[in-house]
mmCIF file of C-alpha atoms in Angstrom:
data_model
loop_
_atom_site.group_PDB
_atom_site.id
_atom_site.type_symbol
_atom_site.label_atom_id
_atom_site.label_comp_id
_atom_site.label_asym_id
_atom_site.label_seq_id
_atom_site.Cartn_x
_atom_site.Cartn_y
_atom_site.Cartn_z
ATOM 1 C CA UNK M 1 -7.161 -18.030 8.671
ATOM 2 C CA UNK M 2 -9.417 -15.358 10.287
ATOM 3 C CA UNK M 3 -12.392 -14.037 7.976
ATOM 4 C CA UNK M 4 -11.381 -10.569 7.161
ATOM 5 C CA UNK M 5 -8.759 -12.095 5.376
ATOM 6 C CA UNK M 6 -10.497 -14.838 3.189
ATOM 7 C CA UNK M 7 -12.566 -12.065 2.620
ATOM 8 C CA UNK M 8 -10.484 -9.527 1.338
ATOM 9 C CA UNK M 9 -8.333 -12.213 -0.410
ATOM 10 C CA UNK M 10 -10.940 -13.950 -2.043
ATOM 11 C CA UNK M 11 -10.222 -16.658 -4.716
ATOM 12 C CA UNK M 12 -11.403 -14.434 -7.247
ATOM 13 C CA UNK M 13 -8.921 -11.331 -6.479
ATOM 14 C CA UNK M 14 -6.004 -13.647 -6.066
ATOM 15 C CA UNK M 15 -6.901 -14.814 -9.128
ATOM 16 C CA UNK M 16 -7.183 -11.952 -10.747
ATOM 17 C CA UNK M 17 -3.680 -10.180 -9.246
ATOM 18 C CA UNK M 18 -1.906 -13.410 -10.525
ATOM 19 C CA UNK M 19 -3.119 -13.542 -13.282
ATOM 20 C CA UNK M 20 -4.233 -10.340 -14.970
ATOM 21 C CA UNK M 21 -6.364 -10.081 -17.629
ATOM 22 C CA UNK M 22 -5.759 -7.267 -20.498
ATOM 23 C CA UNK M 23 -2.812 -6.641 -19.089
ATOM 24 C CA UNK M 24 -0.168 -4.769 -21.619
ATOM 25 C CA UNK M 25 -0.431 -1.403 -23.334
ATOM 26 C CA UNK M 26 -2.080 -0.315 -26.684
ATOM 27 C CA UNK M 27 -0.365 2.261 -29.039
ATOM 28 C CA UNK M 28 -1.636 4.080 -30.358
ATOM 29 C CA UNK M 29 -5.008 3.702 -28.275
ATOM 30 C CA UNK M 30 -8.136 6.468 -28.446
ATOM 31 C CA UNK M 31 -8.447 6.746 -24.972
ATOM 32 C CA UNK M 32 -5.385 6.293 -22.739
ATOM 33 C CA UNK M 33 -4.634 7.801 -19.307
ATOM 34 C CA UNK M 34 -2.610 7.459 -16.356
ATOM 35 C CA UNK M 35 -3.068 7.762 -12.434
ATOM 36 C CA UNK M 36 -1.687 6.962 -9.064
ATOM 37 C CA UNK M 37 -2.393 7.182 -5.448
ATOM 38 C CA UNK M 38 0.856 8.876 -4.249
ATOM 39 C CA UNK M 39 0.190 7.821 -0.829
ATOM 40 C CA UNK M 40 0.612 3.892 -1.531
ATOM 41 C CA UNK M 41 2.414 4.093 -4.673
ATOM 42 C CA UNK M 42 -0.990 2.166 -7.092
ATOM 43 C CA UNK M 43 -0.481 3.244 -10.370
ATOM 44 C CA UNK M 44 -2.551 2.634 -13.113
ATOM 45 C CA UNK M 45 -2.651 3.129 -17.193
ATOM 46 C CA UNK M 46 -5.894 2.159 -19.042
ATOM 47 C CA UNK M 47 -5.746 2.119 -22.704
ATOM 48 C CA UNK M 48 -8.643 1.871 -24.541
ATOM 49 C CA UNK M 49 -9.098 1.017 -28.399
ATOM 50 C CA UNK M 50 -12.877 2.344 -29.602
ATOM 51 C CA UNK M 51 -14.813 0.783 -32.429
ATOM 52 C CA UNK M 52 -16.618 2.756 -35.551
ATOM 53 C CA UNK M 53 -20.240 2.870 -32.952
ATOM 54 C CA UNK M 54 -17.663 4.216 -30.100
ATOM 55 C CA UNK M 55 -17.679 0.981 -28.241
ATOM 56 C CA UNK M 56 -15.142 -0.333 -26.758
ATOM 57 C CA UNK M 57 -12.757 -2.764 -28.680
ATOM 58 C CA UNK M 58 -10.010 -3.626 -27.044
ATOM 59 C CA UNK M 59 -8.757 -2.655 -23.646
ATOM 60 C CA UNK M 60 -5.383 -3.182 -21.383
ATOM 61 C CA UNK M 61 -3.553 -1.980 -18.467
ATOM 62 C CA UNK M 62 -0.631 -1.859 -17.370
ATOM 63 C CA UNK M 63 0.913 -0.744 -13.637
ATOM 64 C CA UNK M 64 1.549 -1.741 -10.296
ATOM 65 C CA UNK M 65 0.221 -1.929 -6.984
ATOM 66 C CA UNK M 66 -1.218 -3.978 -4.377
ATOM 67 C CA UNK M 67 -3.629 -7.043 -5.420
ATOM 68 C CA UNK M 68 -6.859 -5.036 -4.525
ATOM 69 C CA UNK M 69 -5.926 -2.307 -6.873
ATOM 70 C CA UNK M 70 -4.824 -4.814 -9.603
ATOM 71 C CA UNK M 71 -7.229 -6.977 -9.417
ATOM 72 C CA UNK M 72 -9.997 -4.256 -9.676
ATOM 73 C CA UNK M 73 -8.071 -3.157 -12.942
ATOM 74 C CA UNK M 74 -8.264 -6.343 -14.374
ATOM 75 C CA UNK M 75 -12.084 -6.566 -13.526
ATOM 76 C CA UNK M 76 -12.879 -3.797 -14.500
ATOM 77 C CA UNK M 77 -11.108 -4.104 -18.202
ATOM 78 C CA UNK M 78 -13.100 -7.287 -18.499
ATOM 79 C CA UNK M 79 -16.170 -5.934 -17.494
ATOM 80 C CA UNK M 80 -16.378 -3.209 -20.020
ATOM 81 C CA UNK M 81 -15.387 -4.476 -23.550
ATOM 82 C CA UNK M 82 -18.554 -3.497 -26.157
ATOM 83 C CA UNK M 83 -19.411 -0.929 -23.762
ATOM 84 C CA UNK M 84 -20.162 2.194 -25.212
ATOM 85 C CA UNK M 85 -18.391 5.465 -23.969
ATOM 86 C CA UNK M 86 -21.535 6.702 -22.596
ATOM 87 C CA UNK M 87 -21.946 3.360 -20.585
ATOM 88 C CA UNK M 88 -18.436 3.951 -19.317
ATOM 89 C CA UNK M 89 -19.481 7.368 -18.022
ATOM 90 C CA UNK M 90 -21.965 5.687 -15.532
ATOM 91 C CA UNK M 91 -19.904 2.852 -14.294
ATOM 92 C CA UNK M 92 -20.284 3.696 -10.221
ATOM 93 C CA UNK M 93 -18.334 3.141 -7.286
ATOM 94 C CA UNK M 94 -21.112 0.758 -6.580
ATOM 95 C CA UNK M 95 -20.131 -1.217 -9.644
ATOM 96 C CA UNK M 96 -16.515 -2.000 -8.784
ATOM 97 C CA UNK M 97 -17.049 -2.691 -5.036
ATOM 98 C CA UNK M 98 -19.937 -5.603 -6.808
ATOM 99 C CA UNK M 99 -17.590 -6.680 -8.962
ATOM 100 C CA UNK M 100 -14.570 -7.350 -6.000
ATOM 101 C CA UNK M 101 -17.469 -8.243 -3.688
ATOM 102 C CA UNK M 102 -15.249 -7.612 -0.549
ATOM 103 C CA UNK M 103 -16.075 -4.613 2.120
ATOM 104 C CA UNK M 104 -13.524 -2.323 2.367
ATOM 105 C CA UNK M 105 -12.112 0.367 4.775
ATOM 106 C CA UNK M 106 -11.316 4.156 3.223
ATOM 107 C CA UNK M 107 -7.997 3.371 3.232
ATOM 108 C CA UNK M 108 -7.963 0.040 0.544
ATOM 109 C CA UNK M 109 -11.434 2.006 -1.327
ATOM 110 C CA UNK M 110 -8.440 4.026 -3.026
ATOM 111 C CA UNK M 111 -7.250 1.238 -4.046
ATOM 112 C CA UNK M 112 -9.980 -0.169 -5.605
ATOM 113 C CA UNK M 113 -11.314 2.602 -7.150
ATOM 114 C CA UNK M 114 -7.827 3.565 -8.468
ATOM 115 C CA UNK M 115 -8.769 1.949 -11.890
ATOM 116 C CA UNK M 116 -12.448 3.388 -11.791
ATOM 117 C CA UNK M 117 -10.790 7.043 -11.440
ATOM 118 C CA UNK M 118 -8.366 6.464 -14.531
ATOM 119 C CA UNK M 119 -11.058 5.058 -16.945
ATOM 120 C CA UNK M 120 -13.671 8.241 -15.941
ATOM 121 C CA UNK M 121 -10.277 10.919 -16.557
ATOM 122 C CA UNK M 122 -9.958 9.116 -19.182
ATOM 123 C CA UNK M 123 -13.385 8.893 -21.123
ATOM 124 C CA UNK M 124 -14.070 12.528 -20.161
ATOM 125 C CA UNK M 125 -11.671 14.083 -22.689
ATOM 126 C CA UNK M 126 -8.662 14.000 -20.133
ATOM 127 C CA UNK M 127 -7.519 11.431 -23.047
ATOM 128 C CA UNK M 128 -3.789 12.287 -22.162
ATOM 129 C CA UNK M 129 -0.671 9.893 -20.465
ATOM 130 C CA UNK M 130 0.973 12.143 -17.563
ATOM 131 C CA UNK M 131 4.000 10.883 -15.941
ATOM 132 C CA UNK M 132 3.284 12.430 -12.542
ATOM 133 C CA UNK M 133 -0.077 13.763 -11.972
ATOM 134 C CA UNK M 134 0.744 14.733 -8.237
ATOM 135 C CA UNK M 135 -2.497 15.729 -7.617
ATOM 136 C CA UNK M 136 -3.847 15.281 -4.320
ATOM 137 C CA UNK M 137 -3.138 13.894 -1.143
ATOM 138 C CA UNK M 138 0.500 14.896 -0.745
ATOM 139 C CA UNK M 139 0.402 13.981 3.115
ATOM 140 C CA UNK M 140 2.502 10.794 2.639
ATOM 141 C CA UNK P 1 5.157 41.308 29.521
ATOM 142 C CA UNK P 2 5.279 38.397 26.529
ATOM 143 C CA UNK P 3 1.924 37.048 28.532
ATOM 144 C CA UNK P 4 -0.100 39.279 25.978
ATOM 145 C CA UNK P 5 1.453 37.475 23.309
ATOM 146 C CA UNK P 6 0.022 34.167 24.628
ATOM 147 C CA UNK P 7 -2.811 32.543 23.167
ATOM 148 C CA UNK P 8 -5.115 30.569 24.757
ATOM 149 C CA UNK P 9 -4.641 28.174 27.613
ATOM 150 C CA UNK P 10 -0.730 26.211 27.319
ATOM 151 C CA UNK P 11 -0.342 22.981 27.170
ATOM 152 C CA UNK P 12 0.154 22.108 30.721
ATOM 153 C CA UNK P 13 -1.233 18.491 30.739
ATOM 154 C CA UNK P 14 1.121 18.058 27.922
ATOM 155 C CA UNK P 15 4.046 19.436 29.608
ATOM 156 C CA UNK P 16 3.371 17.601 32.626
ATOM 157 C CA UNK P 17 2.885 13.990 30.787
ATOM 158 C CA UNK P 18 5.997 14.350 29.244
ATOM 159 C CA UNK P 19 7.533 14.920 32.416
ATOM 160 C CA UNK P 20 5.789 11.985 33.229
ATOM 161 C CA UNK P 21 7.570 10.248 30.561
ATOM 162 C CA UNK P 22 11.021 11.207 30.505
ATOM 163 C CA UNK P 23 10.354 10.381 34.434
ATOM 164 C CA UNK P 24 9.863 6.572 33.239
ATOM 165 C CA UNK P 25 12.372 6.312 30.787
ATOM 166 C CA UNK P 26 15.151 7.712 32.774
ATOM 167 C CA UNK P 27 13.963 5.095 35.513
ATOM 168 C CA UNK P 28 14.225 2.208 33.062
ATOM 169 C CA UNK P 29 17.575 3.813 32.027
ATOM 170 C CA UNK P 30 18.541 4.974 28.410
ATOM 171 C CA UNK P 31 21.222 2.655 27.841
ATOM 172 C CA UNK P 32 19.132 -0.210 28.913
ATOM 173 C CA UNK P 33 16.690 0.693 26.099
ATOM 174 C CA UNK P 34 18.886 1.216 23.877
ATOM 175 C CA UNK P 35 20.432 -2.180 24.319
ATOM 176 C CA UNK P 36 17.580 -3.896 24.048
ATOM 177 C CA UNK P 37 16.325 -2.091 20.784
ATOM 178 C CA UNK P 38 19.523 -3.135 19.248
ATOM 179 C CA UNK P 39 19.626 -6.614 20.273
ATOM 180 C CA UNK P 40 15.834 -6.747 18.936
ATOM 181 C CA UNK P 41 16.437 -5.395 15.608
ATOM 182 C CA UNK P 42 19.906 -7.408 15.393
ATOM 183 C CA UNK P 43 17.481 -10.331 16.014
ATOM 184 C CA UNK P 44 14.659 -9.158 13.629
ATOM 185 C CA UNK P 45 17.428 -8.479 10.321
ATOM 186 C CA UNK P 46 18.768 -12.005 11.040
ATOM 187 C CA UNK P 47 15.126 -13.812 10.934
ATOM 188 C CA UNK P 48 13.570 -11.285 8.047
ATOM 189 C CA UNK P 49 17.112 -12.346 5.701
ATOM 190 C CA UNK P 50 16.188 -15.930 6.384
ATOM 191 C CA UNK P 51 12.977 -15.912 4.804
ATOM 192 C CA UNK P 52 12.970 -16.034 1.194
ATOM 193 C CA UNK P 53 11.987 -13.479 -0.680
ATOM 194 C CA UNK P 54 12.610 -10.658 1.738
ATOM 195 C CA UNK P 55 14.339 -8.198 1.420
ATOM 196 C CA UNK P 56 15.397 -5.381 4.045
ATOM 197 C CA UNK P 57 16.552 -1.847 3.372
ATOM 198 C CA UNK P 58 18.487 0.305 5.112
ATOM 199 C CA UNK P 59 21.892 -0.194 7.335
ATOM 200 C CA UNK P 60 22.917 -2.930 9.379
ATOM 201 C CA UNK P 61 21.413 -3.165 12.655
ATOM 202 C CA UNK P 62 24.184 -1.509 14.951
ATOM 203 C CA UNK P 63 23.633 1.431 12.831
ATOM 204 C CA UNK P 64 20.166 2.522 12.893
ATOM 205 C CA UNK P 65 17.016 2.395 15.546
ATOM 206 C CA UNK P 66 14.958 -0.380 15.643
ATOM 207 C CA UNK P 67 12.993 0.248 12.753
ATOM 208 C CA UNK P 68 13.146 -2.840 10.058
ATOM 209 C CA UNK P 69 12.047 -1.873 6.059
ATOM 210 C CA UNK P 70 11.511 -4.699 3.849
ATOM 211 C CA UNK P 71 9.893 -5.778 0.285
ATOM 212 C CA UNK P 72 8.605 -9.139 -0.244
ATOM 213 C CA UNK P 73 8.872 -10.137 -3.948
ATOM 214 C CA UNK P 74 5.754 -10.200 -5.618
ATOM 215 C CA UNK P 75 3.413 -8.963 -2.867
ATOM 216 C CA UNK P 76 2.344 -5.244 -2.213
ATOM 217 C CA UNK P 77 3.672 -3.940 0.805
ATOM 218 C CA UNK P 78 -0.155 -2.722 1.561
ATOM 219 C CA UNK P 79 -1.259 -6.559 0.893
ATOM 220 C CA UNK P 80 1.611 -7.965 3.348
ATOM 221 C CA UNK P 81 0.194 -4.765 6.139
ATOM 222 C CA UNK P 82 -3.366 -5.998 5.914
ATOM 223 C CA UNK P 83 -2.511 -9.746 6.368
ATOM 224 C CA UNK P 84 -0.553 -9.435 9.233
ATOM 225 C CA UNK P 85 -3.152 -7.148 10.745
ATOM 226 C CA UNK P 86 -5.112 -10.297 11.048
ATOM 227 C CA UNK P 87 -2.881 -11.423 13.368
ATOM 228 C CA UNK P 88 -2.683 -8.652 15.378
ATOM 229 C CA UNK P 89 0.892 -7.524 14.070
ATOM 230 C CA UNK P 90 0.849 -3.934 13.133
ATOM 231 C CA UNK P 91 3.393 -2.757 10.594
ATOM 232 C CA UNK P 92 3.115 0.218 8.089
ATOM 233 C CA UNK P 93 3.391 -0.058 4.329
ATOM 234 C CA UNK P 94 3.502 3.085 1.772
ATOM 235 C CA UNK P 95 6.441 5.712 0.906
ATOM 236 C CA UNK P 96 6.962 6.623 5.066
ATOM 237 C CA UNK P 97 6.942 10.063 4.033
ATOM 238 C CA UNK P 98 10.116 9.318 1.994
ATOM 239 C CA UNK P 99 9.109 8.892 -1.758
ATOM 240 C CA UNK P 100 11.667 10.101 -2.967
ATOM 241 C CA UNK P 101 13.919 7.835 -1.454
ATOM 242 C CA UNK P 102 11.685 4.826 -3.213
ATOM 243 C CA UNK P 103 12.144 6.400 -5.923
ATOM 244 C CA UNK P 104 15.410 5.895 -5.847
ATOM 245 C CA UNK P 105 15.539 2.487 -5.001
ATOM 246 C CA UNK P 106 12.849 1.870 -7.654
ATOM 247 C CA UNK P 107 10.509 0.156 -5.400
ATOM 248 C CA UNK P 108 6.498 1.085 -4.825
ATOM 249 C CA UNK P 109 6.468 0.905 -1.393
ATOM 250 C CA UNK P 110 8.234 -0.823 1.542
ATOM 251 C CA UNK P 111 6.507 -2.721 4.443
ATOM 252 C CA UNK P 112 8.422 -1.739 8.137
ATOM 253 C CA UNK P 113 8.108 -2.883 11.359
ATOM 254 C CA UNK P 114 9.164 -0.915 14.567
ATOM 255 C CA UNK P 115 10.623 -2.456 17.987
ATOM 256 C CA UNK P 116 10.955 -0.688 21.032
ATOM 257 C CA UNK P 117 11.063 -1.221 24.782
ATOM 258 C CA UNK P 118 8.001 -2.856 25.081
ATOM 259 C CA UNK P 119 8.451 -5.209 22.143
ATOM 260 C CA UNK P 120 9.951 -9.196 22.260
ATOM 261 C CA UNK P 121 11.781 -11.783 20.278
ATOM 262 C CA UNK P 122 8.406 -13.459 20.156
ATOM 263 C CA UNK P 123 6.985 -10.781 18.510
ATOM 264 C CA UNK P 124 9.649 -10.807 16.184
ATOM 265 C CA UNK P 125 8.894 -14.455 15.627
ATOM 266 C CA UNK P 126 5.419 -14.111 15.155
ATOM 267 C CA UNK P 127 5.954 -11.566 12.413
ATOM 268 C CA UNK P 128 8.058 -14.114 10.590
ATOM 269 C CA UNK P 129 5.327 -16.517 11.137
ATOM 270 C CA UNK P 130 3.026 -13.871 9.508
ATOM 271 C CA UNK P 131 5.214 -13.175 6.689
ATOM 272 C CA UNK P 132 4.976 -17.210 5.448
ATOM 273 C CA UNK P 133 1.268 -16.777 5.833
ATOM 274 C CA UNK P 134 1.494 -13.919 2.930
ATOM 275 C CA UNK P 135 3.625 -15.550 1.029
ATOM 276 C CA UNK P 136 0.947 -19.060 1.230
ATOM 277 C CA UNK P 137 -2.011 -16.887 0.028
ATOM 278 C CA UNK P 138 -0.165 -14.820 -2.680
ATOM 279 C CA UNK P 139 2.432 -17.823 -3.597
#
């Protein structure tokens, strides 16, 4: 199989889309939000239990997508339990491309930052679920 | 006198390439095309049906162009795109600028390949080929 592929398939991401970690919803949770990328049709929920310091808990998401965007989800929800909400606040673009350890065109970097995107909205206050944000890029 | 009202330089190369092009298709001849697109997609339902897992939207093939939407349970359309792109086969995967429509049928996306003139059974074969690939990595 040609490179590109093993690449962007790794072990690791396969491994990760098959089997998900966190995976599930928490309700009531203190942080909780919902995104998509309209023009592929990734969604993601993170919800996010915090502990008496403000760390984080417990963590799970739920949502579809393609195994990039999934797998960075599930990553990324391992990655940042006992985390406090000020260390979620700097989590980088740079962080979640490490973490995947794939290079990626603009296209699939939606995907992979899908997750990235919810957890920010939702640490900075934005602590609501919408159904259908519809926010940007309606050119599908 | 509707001169004044005309911006700008028109598009004259474009007017004269698709002269160019309706030139060449009427040449080849319409109803030889559009045999051959139905005969392709009639060929590409029938192989996409026999693979498991698959499965295409949309009308049977003496109804519709030769366009081909399918799902392949439990991959992405996006994933099954990117794989076969390592092969050289280029499909597209997302909403097609119908969401709702996916909506409807409840699905995230669709993966769909297009045949046309130019296109040949072994193409269609070599998508099929590409579509057991996908399902080996993701199985």
């Amino acid at each position: 199989m040609a490179d590109i592929m093993d690449d962007m398939y790794r072990e690791v991401i396969l491994d990760h889309y098959k089997n998900p970690r966190n995976r599930g919803k928490l309700e009531p949770a203190d942080i909780s939000y919902e995104d998509d990328n309209p023009l592929c049709g990734d969604r993601i929920r993170i919800d996010i239990r915090l502990d008496e310091n403000r760390r984080v808990k417990e963590v799970a998401f739920s949502g579809q997508g393609c195994a990039i965007s999934q797998a960075s989800a599930s990553m990324l929800t391992e990655e940042i339990v006992g985390k406090s909400v000020d260390d979620l606040k700097q989590i980088s673009k740079e962080d979640i491309l490490e973490l995947l350890g794939i290079e990626l065109g603009p296209v699939r970097l939606k995907c992979a930052l899908l997750s990235l995107k919810v957890l920010k909205a939702g640490v900075y206050g934005l602590d609501k679920t919408t159904d259908s944000p519809n926010s940007t890029d309606q050119s599908a | 006198m509707f001169h004044k009202f005309e911006a700008g330089t028109p598009a004259i190369a474009e007017g004269i390439g698709l002269g160019a092009a309706v030139d060449y298709l009427l040449n080849v001849g319409l109803d030889r095309i559009h045999q051959h697109e139905q005969a392709i997609i009639a060929y590409a339902l029938e192989r996409l049906e026999e693979v498991p897992g698959v499965t295409v939207l949309g009308p049977k093939a003496e109804r519709k162009g030769g366009v081909a939407a399918f799902t392949l349970a439990g991959v992405h359309p996006h994933d099954i795109a990117q794989i076969l792109d390592t092969d050289g086969i280029a499909v597209r995967a997302g909403h097609h600028c119908a969401m709702p429509l996916h909506d409807r049928f409840q699905i995230p996306a669709t993966a769909r390949a297009s045949f046309y003139l130019y296109n040949t059974t072994e193409e269609v074969d070599k998508l099929i080929n590409g579509l057991y690939k996908v399902k080996e990595l993701f199985g």
